[in-house]
mmCIF file of C-alpha atoms and ligand atoms in Angstrom:
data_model
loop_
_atom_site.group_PDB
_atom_site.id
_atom_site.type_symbol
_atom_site.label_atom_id
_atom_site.label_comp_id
_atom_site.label_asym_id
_atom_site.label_seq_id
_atom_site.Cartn_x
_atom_site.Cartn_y
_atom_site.Cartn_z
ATOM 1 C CA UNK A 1 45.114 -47.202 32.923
ATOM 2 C CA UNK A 2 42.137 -44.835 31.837
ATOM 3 C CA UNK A 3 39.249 -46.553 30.560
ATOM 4 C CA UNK A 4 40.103 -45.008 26.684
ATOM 5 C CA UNK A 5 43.639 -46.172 26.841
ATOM 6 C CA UNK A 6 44.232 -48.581 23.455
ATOM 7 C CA UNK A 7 47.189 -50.416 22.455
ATOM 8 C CA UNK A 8 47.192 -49.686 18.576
ATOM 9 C CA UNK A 9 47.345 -53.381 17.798
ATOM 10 C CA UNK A 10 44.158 -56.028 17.511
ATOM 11 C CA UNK A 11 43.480 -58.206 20.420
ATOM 12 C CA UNK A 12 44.380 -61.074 21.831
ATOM 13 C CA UNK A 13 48.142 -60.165 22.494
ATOM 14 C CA UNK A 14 49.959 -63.109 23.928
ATOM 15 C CA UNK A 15 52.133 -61.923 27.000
ATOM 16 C CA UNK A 16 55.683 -63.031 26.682
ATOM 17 C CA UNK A 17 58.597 -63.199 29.064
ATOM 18 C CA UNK A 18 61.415 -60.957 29.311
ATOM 19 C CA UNK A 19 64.214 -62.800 27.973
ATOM 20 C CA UNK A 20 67.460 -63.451 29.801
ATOM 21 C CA UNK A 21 69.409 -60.153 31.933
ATOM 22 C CA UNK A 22 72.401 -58.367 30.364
ATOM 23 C CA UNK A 23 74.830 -57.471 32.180
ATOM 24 C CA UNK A 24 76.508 -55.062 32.435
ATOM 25 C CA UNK A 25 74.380 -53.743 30.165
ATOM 26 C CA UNK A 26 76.192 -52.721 26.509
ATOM 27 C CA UNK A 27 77.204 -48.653 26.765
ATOM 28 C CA UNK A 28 75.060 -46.129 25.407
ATOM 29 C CA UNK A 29 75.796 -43.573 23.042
ATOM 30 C CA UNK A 30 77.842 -41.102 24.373
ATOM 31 C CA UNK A 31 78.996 -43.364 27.375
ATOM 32 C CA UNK A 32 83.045 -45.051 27.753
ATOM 33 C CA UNK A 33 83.142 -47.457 25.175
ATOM 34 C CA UNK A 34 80.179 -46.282 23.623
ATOM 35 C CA UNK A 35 80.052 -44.800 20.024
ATOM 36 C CA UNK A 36 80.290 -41.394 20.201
ATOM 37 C CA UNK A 37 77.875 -38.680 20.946
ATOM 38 C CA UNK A 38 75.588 -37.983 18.242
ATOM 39 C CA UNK A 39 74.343 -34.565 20.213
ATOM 40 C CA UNK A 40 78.097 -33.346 20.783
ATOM 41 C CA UNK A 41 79.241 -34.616 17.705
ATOM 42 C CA UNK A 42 76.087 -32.664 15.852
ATOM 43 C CA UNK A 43 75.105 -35.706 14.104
ATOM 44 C CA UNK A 44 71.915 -35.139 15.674
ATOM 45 C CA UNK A 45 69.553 -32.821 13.518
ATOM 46 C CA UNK A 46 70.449 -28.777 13.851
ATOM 47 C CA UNK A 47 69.205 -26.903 16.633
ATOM 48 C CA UNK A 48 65.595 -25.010 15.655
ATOM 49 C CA UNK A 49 65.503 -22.808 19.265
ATOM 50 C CA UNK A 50 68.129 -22.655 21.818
ATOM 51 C CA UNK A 51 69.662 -20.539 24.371
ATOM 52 C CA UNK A 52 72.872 -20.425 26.885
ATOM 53 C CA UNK A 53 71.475 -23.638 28.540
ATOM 54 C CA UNK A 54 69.519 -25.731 25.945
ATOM 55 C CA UNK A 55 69.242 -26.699 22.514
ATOM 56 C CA UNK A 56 65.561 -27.928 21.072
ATOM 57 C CA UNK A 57 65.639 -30.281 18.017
ATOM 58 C CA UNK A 58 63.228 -32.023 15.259
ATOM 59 C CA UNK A 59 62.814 -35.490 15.319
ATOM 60 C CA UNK A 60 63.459 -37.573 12.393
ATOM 61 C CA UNK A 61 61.323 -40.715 10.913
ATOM 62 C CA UNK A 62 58.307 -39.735 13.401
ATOM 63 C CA UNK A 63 54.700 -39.654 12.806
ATOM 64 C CA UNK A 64 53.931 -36.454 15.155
ATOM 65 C CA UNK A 65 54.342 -33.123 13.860
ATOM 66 C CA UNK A 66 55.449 -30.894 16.750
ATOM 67 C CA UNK A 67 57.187 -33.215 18.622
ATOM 68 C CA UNK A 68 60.748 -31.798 19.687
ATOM 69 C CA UNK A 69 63.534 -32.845 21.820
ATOM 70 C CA UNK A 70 65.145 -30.711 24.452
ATOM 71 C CA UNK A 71 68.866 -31.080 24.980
ATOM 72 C CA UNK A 72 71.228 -29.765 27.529
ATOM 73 C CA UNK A 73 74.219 -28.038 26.573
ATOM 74 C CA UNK A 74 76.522 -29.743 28.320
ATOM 75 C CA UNK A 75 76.978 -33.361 28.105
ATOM 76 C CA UNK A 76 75.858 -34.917 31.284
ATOM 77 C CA UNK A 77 73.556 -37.627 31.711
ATOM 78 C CA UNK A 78 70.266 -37.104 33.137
ATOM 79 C CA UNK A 79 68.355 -35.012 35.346
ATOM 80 C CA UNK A 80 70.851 -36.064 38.977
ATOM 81 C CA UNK A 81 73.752 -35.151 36.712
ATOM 82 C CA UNK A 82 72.503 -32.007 35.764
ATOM 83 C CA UNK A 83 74.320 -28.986 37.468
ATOM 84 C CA UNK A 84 71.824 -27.020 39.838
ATOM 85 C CA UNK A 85 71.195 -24.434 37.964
ATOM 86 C CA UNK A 86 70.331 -26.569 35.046
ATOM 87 C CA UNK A 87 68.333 -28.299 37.264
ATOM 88 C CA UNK A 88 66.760 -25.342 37.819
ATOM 89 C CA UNK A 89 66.223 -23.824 34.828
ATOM 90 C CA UNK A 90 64.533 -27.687 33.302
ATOM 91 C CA UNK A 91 60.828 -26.419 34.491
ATOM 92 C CA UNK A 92 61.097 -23.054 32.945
ATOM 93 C CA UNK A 93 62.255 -23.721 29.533
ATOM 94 C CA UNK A 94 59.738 -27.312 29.801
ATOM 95 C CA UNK A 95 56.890 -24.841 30.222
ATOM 96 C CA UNK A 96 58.088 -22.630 27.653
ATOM 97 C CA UNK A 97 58.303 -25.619 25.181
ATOM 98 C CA UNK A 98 54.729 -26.911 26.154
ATOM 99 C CA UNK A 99 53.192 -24.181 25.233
ATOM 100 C CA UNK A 100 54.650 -23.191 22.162
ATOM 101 C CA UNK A 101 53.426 -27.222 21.086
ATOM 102 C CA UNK A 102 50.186 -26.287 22.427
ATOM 103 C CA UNK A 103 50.251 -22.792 20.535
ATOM 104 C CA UNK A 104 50.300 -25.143 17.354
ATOM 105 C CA UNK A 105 46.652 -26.048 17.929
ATOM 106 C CA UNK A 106 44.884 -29.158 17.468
ATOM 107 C CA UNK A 107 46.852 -30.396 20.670
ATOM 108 C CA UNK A 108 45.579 -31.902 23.680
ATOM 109 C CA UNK A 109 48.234 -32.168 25.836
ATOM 110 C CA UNK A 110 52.145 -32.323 25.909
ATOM 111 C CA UNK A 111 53.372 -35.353 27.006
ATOM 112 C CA UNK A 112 57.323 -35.402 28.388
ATOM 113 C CA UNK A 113 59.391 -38.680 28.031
ATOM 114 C CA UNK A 114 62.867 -38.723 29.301
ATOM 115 C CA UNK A 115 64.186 -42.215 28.609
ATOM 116 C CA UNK A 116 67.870 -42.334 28.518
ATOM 117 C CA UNK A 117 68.253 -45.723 26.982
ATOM 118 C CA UNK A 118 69.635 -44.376 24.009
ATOM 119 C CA UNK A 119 72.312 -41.674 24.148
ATOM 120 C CA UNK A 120 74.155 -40.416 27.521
ATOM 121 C CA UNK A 121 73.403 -37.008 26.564
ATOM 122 C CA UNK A 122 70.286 -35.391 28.753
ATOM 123 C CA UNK A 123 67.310 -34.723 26.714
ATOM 124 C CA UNK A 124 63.870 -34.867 26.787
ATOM 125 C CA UNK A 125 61.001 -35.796 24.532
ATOM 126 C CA UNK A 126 58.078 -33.640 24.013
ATOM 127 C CA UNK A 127 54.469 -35.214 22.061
ATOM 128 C CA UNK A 128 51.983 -33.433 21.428
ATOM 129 C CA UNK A 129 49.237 -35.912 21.980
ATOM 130 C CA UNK A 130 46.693 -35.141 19.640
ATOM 131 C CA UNK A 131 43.289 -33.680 20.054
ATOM 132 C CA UNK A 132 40.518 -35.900 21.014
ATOM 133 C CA UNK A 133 42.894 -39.244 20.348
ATOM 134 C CA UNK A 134 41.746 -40.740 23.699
ATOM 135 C CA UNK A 135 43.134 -43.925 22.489
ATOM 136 C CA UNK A 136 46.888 -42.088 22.653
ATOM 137 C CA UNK A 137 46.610 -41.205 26.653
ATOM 138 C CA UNK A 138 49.058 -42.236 28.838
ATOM 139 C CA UNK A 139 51.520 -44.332 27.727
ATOM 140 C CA UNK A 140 49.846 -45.441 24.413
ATOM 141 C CA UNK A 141 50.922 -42.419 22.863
ATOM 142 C CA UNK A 142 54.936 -43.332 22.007
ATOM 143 C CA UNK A 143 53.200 -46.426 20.701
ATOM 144 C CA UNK A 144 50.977 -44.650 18.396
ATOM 145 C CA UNK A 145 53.957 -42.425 17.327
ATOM 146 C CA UNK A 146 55.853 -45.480 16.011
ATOM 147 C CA UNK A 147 52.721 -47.580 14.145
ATOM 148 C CA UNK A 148 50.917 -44.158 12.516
ATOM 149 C CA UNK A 149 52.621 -43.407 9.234
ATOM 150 C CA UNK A 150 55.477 -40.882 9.549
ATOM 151 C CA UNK A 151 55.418 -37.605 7.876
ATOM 152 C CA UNK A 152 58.194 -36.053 6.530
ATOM 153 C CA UNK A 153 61.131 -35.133 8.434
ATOM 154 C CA UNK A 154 60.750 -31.986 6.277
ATOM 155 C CA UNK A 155 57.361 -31.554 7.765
ATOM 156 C CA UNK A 156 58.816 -32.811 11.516
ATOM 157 C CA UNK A 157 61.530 -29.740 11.222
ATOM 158 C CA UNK A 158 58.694 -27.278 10.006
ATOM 159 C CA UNK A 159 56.358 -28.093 12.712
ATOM 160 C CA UNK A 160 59.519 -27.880 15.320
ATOM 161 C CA UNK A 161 60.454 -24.462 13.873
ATOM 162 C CA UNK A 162 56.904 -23.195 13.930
ATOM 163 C CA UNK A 163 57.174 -24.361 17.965
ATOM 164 C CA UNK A 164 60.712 -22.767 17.743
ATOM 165 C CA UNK A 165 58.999 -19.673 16.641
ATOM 166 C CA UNK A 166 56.636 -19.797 19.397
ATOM 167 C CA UNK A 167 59.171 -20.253 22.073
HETATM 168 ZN ZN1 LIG B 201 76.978 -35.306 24.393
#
């Protein structure tokens, strides 16, 4: 961990234990006896950029404005289910979407997160990790995004389509 590197939380924290194993593991969104798929069924929020491949979305109930997700078209799962060309095409349109969050200003880096826990459907999380929050490096920064206040999923979908825009 760097040096700067701060959980967002006063010290001591008490290490626990994991708690017991389940499996098989309940199904994801998306997944065979799963509830459906919020990105195929468009529950998720409307598209602010996409083309013949991908679909980029605003978050809702975040803290970052400028963060977006990055969704394939086609429902597979992550990135060894992703057709070749897909596969192929991931570090273009990635680069395209890091700099159009970095275009916003005030941004240090983009951070990608690709967790799959969630929903079946491949996407990817972009942060923009913001300027001069050293604490936020690394891995701190998905744990800053959930204890800062969130903004307003109005201003989330702004900030995506000024990104969008940028694209
Ligand atoms: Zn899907």
């Amino acid at each position: 961990m760097s040096t700067n590197m701060t959980l967002p939380y006063r010290q001591p924290l008490i290490p626990i234990e994991p708690g017991p194993r389940q499996i098989p593991e309940p199904p994801r969104r998306g997944e065979p006896g799963g509830p459906p798929c919020g990105i195929c069924s468009k529950e998720a929020t409307a598209a602010v950029w996409s083309d013949s491949n991908w679909t980029l979305h605003p978050p809702v109930g975040g803290s970052l404005p400028g963060a977006v997700w990055l969704a394939s078209r086609v429902h597979v799962d992550s990135f060894s289910d992703l057709p070749e060309p897909l596969a192929s095409d991931f570090g273009r349109v990635a680069a395209r979407v890091e700099r159009a969050i970095l275009s916003l200003g005030d941004v240090a880096r983009v951070h990608l997160y690709r967790w799959g826990d969630g929903g079946a459907h491949f996407h990817v999380w972009f942060l923009p990790r913001p300027l001069g929050m050293l604490e936020a490096t690394g891995m701190m920064l998905p744990i800053w995004e959930d204890v800062l206040p969130n903004v307003s999923d109005e201003d989330l979908a702004a900030a995506a389509r000024r990104v969008a825009s940028a694209m």
